[in-house]
């Protein structure tokens, strides 16, 4: 499915959350949970600066969803995120039965940028969501947001 204006509006909020995270000393990632009626139900951003590197917003969404939404509402929901789910978050998303994923930049893009900048490799393979949870509907990237997200990640990877 191609990205439409509604998708881009939600992704722009994810980018705002990513910027907020970066400005607060965390990694630039932000995510939203939007229900099947199009209503924003939950949002969060990366919170790893305390040392717990599992504090990804997509994992927070996967924890929030089963406590607040029945299975059919989880399946109808869409998770928007500034960066494609990592394998940990993709697995959690699939285990709790959430629906479509829409991301602004892919894990492959981020990995290529970090390699270009000489940043340390991630301890977890940058598998695409489809390599972890092949049944999920996944859309992205959004070229409209690439430059802005690349700059946020560059600030994190090459602090001056
Ligand atoms: Zn993750």
PDB file of C-alpha atoms and ligand atoms in Angstrom:
ATOM      1  CA  UNK A   1       0.000   0.000   0.000  1.00  0.00           C
ATOM      2  CA  UNK A   2       1.387   3.418  -0.916  1.00  0.00           C
ATOM      3  CA  UNK A   3       1.679   6.099   1.733  1.00  0.00           C
ATOM      4  CA  UNK A   4      -1.089   8.702   1.648  1.00  0.00           C
ATOM      5  CA  UNK A   5      -1.406  12.147   3.240  1.00  0.00           C
ATOM      6  CA  UNK A   6      -2.803  10.681   6.458  1.00  0.00           C
ATOM      7  CA  UNK A   7       0.178   8.351   6.729  1.00  0.00           C
ATOM      8  CA  UNK A   8       2.575  11.237   6.153  1.00  0.00           C
ATOM      9  CA  UNK A   9       0.845  13.361   8.798  1.00  0.00           C
ATOM     10  CA  UNK A  10       1.280  10.593  11.368  1.00  0.00           C
ATOM     11  CA  UNK A  11       4.882  10.011  10.290  1.00  0.00           C
ATOM     12  CA  UNK A  12       5.631  13.719  10.721  1.00  0.00           C
ATOM     13  CA  UNK A  13       4.519  13.405  14.355  1.00  0.00           C
ATOM     14  CA  UNK A  14       6.907  10.436  14.718  1.00  0.00           C
ATOM     15  CA  UNK A  15       9.723  12.643  13.425  1.00  0.00           C
ATOM     16  CA  UNK A  16       8.771  15.315  15.985  1.00  0.00           C
ATOM     17  CA  UNK A  17       8.949  12.718  18.745  1.00  0.00           C
ATOM     18  CA  UNK A  18      12.312  11.532  17.416  1.00  0.00           C
ATOM     19  CA  UNK A  19      13.620  15.106  17.556  1.00  0.00           C
ATOM     20  CA  UNK A  20      12.274  15.486  21.091  1.00  0.00           C
ATOM     21  CA  UNK A  21      14.092  12.281  22.101  1.00  0.00           C
ATOM     22  CA  UNK A  22      17.361  13.444  20.564  1.00  0.00           C
ATOM     23  CA  UNK A  23      17.119  16.854  22.225  1.00  0.00           C
ATOM     24  CA  UNK A  24      16.641  15.047  25.551  1.00  0.00           C
ATOM     25  CA  UNK A  25      19.713  12.840  25.111  1.00  0.00           C
ATOM     26  CA  UNK A  26      17.990   9.757  23.735  1.00  0.00           C
ATOM     27  CA  UNK A  27      18.175   8.144  20.311  1.00  0.00           C
ATOM     28  CA  UNK A  28      16.008   9.787  17.614  1.00  0.00           C
ATOM     29  CA  UNK A  29      13.066   7.417  17.325  1.00  0.00           C
ATOM     30  CA  UNK A  30       9.352   8.090  17.843  1.00  0.00           C
ATOM     31  CA  UNK A  31       6.229   5.981  17.262  1.00  0.00           C
ATOM     32  CA  UNK A  32       2.432   6.194  17.321  1.00  0.00           C
ATOM     33  CA  UNK A  33      -0.423   3.729  17.655  1.00  0.00           C
ATOM     34  CA  UNK A  34      -3.453   4.759  15.581  1.00  0.00           C
ATOM     35  CA  UNK A  35      -6.627   2.689  15.829  1.00  0.00           C
ATOM     36  CA  UNK A  36      -8.797   1.428  13.002  1.00  0.00           C
ATOM     37  CA  UNK A  37     -10.967   4.568  13.216  1.00  0.00           C
ATOM     38  CA  UNK A  38      -7.908   6.759  12.681  1.00  0.00           C
ATOM     39  CA  UNK A  39      -7.653   7.973  16.280  1.00  0.00           C
ATOM     40  CA  UNK A  40      -4.263   8.363  17.945  1.00  0.00           C
ATOM     41  CA  UNK A  41      -4.301   6.078  20.991  1.00  0.00           C
ATOM     42  CA  UNK A  42      -0.713   6.058  22.252  1.00  0.00           C
ATOM     43  CA  UNK A  43       2.626   7.619  21.406  1.00  0.00           C
ATOM     44  CA  UNK A  44       6.109   7.395  22.787  1.00  0.00           C
ATOM     45  CA  UNK A  45       9.724   7.981  21.885  1.00  0.00           C
ATOM     46  CA  UNK A  46      13.051   6.367  22.602  1.00  0.00           C
ATOM     47  CA  UNK A  47      14.135   6.445  26.276  1.00  0.00           C
ATOM     48  CA  UNK A  48      17.467   4.596  26.427  1.00  0.00           C
ATOM     49  CA  UNK A  49      19.634   7.238  28.061  1.00  0.00           C
ATOM     50  CA  UNK A  50      19.159   5.645  31.488  1.00  0.00           C
ATOM     51  CA  UNK A  51      20.998   2.576  30.214  1.00  0.00           C
ATOM     52  CA  UNK A  52      18.088   0.249  29.372  1.00  0.00           C
ATOM     53  CA  UNK A  53      18.534  -0.162  25.624  1.00  0.00           C
ATOM     54  CA  UNK A  54      15.245  -2.008  25.230  1.00  0.00           C
ATOM     55  CA  UNK A  55      13.302   1.230  25.840  1.00  0.00           C
ATOM     56  CA  UNK A  56      12.199   1.531  22.214  1.00  0.00           C
ATOM     57  CA  UNK A  57       8.837   3.206  21.539  1.00  0.00           C
ATOM     58  CA  UNK A  58       7.617   0.293  19.403  1.00  0.00           C
ATOM     59  CA  UNK A  59       8.153  -2.063  22.345  1.00  0.00           C
ATOM     60  CA  UNK A  60       6.256   0.327  24.642  1.00  0.00           C
ATOM     61  CA  UNK A  61       3.387   0.234  22.137  1.00  0.00           C
ATOM     62  CA  UNK A  62       3.441  -3.572  22.087  1.00  0.00           C
ATOM     63  CA  UNK A  63       3.237  -3.538  25.893  1.00  0.00           C
ATOM     64  CA  UNK A  64       0.475  -0.905  25.999  1.00  0.00           C
ATOM     65  CA  UNK A  65      -1.738  -2.476  23.346  1.00  0.00           C
ATOM     66  CA  UNK A  66      -2.793  -5.775  24.997  1.00  0.00           C
ATOM     67  CA  UNK A  67      -3.650  -3.935  28.201  1.00  0.00           C
ATOM     68  CA  UNK A  68      -5.933  -1.470  26.407  1.00  0.00           C
ATOM     69  CA  UNK A  69      -7.213  -2.973  23.140  1.00  0.00           C
ATOM     70  CA  UNK A  70      -8.967  -6.284  22.456  1.00  0.00           C
ATOM     71  CA  UNK A  71      -7.433  -8.516  19.781  1.00  0.00           C
ATOM     72  CA  UNK A  72      -9.642  -7.296  16.925  1.00  0.00           C
ATOM     73  CA  UNK A  73      -8.782  -3.657  17.662  1.00  0.00           C
ATOM     74  CA  UNK A  74      -5.077  -4.487  17.834  1.00  0.00           C
ATOM     75  CA  UNK A  75      -5.268  -6.159  14.426  1.00  0.00           C
ATOM     76  CA  UNK A  76      -7.013  -3.100  12.961  1.00  0.00           C
ATOM     77  CA  UNK A  77      -4.484  -0.637  14.423  1.00  0.00           C
ATOM     78  CA  UNK A  78      -1.509   0.855  12.583  1.00  0.00           C
ATOM     79  CA  UNK A  79       1.844   1.578  14.187  1.00  0.00           C
ATOM     80  CA  UNK A  80       3.661   4.552  12.680  1.00  0.00           C
ATOM     81  CA  UNK A  81       7.333   4.908  13.445  1.00  0.00           C
ATOM     82  CA  UNK A  82      10.223   7.146  12.468  1.00  0.00           C
ATOM     83  CA  UNK A  83      12.480   4.119  11.934  1.00  0.00           C
ATOM     84  CA  UNK A  84      11.575   0.580  10.924  1.00  0.00           C
ATOM     85  CA  UNK A  85      11.067  -1.758  13.876  1.00  0.00           C
ATOM     86  CA  UNK A  86      14.192  -3.577  15.066  1.00  0.00           C
ATOM     87  CA  UNK A  87      13.911  -7.391  15.385  1.00  0.00           C
ATOM     88  CA  UNK A  88      12.988  -7.130  19.091  1.00  0.00           C
ATOM     89  CA  UNK A  89      10.136  -4.721  18.404  1.00  0.00           C
ATOM     90  CA  UNK A  90       8.990  -6.515  15.236  1.00  0.00           C
ATOM     91  CA  UNK A  91       8.681  -9.733  17.233  1.00  0.00           C
ATOM     92  CA  UNK A  92       6.768  -8.010  20.049  1.00  0.00           C
ATOM     93  CA  UNK A  93       4.456  -6.327  17.506  1.00  0.00           C
ATOM     94  CA  UNK A  94       3.683  -9.687  15.906  1.00  0.00           C
ATOM     95  CA  UNK A  95       3.250 -11.525  19.217  1.00  0.00           C
ATOM     96  CA  UNK A  96       0.599  -9.086  20.428  1.00  0.00           C
ATOM     97  CA  UNK A  97      -1.232  -9.168  17.100  1.00  0.00           C
ATOM     98  CA  UNK A  98      -0.892  -5.545  16.019  1.00  0.00           C
ATOM     99  CA  UNK A  99      -1.680  -4.571  12.419  1.00  0.00           C
ATOM    100  CA  UNK A 100       0.039  -2.536   9.735  1.00  0.00           C
ATOM    101  CA  UNK A 101       3.450  -0.923  10.251  1.00  0.00           C
ATOM    102  CA  UNK A 102       4.402   2.314   8.473  1.00  0.00           C
ATOM    103  CA  UNK A 103       7.936   3.645   8.848  1.00  0.00           C
ATOM    104  CA  UNK A 104       9.730   6.789   7.654  1.00  0.00           C
ATOM    105  CA  UNK A 105      13.191   5.270   7.189  1.00  0.00           C
ATOM    106  CA  UNK A 106      14.178   1.632   6.873  1.00  0.00           C
ATOM    107  CA  UNK A 107      16.671  -0.295   8.966  1.00  0.00           C
ATOM    108  CA  UNK A 108      18.730  -0.753   5.791  1.00  0.00           C
ATOM    109  CA  UNK A 109      18.883   3.026   5.266  1.00  0.00           C
ATOM    110  CA  UNK A 110      19.917   3.635   8.862  1.00  0.00           C
ATOM    111  CA  UNK A 111      22.564   0.912   8.729  1.00  0.00           C
ATOM    112  CA  UNK A 112      24.007   2.382   5.528  1.00  0.00           C
ATOM    113  CA  UNK A 113      24.118   5.887   7.047  1.00  0.00           C
ATOM    114  CA  UNK A 114      25.799   4.655  10.235  1.00  0.00           C
ATOM    115  CA  UNK A 115      28.386   2.745   8.194  1.00  0.00           C
ATOM    116  CA  UNK A 116      29.056   5.903   6.162  1.00  0.00           C
ATOM    117  CA  UNK A 117      29.595   7.887   9.398  1.00  0.00           C
ATOM    118  CA  UNK A 118      31.828   5.224  10.978  1.00  0.00           C
ATOM    119  CA  UNK A 119      29.368   4.701  13.850  1.00  0.00           C
ATOM    120  CA  UNK A 120      29.597   1.474  15.887  1.00  0.00           C
ATOM    121  CA  UNK A 121      27.596  -1.467  14.602  1.00  0.00           C
ATOM    122  CA  UNK A 122      24.352  -2.370  16.374  1.00  0.00           C
ATOM    123  CA  UNK A 123      24.529  -5.449  18.644  1.00  0.00           C
ATOM    124  CA  UNK A 124      21.393  -6.722  16.870  1.00  0.00           C
ATOM    125  CA  UNK A 125      21.188  -7.518  13.165  1.00  0.00           C
ATOM    126  CA  UNK A 126      19.234  -4.910  11.190  1.00  0.00           C
ATOM    127  CA  UNK A 127      16.802  -7.451   9.759  1.00  0.00           C
ATOM    128  CA  UNK A 128      13.798  -5.978   7.967  1.00  0.00           C
ATOM    129  CA  UNK A 129      10.452  -6.500   9.699  1.00  0.00           C
ATOM    130  CA  UNK A 130       9.538  -9.040   7.032  1.00  0.00           C
ATOM    131  CA  UNK A 131      12.565 -11.133   7.976  1.00  0.00           C
ATOM    132  CA  UNK A 132      11.272 -11.417  11.556  1.00  0.00           C
ATOM    133  CA  UNK A 133       7.485 -11.415  11.159  1.00  0.00           C
ATOM    134  CA  UNK A 134       6.681 -12.255   7.523  1.00  0.00           C
ATOM    135  CA  UNK A 135       2.914 -12.006   7.968  1.00  0.00           C
ATOM    136  CA  UNK A 136       2.866  -8.289   8.754  1.00  0.00           C
ATOM    137  CA  UNK A 137       1.750  -5.548   6.378  1.00  0.00           C
ATOM    138  CA  UNK A 138       4.628  -3.051   6.195  1.00  0.00           C
ATOM    139  CA  UNK A 139       4.936   0.218   4.270  1.00  0.00           C
ATOM    140  CA  UNK A 140       7.824   2.659   3.913  1.00  0.00           C
ATOM    141  CA  UNK A 141      10.124   4.386   3.560  1.00  0.00           C
ATOM    142  CA  UNK A 142       8.830   7.946   3.114  1.00  0.00           C
ATOM    143  CA  UNK A 143      11.268   9.859   0.864  1.00  0.00           C
ATOM    144  CA  UNK A 144       9.625  13.118   2.018  1.00  0.00           C
ATOM    145  CA  UNK A 145      11.093  12.619   5.504  1.00  0.00           C
ATOM    146  CA  UNK A 146      14.438  11.073   4.634  1.00  0.00           C
ATOM    147  CA  UNK A 147      16.587  14.208   4.807  1.00  0.00           C
ATOM    148  CA  UNK A 148      15.183  15.290   8.163  1.00  0.00           C
ATOM    149  CA  UNK A 149      15.601  11.839   9.723  1.00  0.00           C
ATOM    150  CA  UNK A 150      19.096  11.444   8.284  1.00  0.00           C
ATOM    151  CA  UNK A 151      20.101  14.721   9.951  1.00  0.00           C
ATOM    152  CA  UNK A 152      18.704  13.626  13.333  1.00  0.00           C
ATOM    153  CA  UNK A 153      20.608  10.336  13.147  1.00  0.00           C
ATOM    154  CA  UNK A 154      23.762  12.121  12.002  1.00  0.00           C
ATOM    155  CA  UNK A 155      23.601  14.392  15.061  1.00  0.00           C
ATOM    156  CA  UNK A 156      23.340  11.295  17.279  1.00  0.00           C
ATOM    157  CA  UNK A 157      26.045   9.289  15.498  1.00  0.00           C
ATOM    158  CA  UNK A 158      28.597  12.087  15.070  1.00  0.00           C
ATOM    159  CA  UNK A 159      28.164  14.443  18.031  1.00  0.00           C
ATOM    160  CA  UNK A 160      30.286  17.556  17.604  1.00  0.00           C
TER     161      UNK A 160
HETATM  162 ZN1  LIG B   1      13.221  -1.760  18.636  1.00  0.00          ZN
END
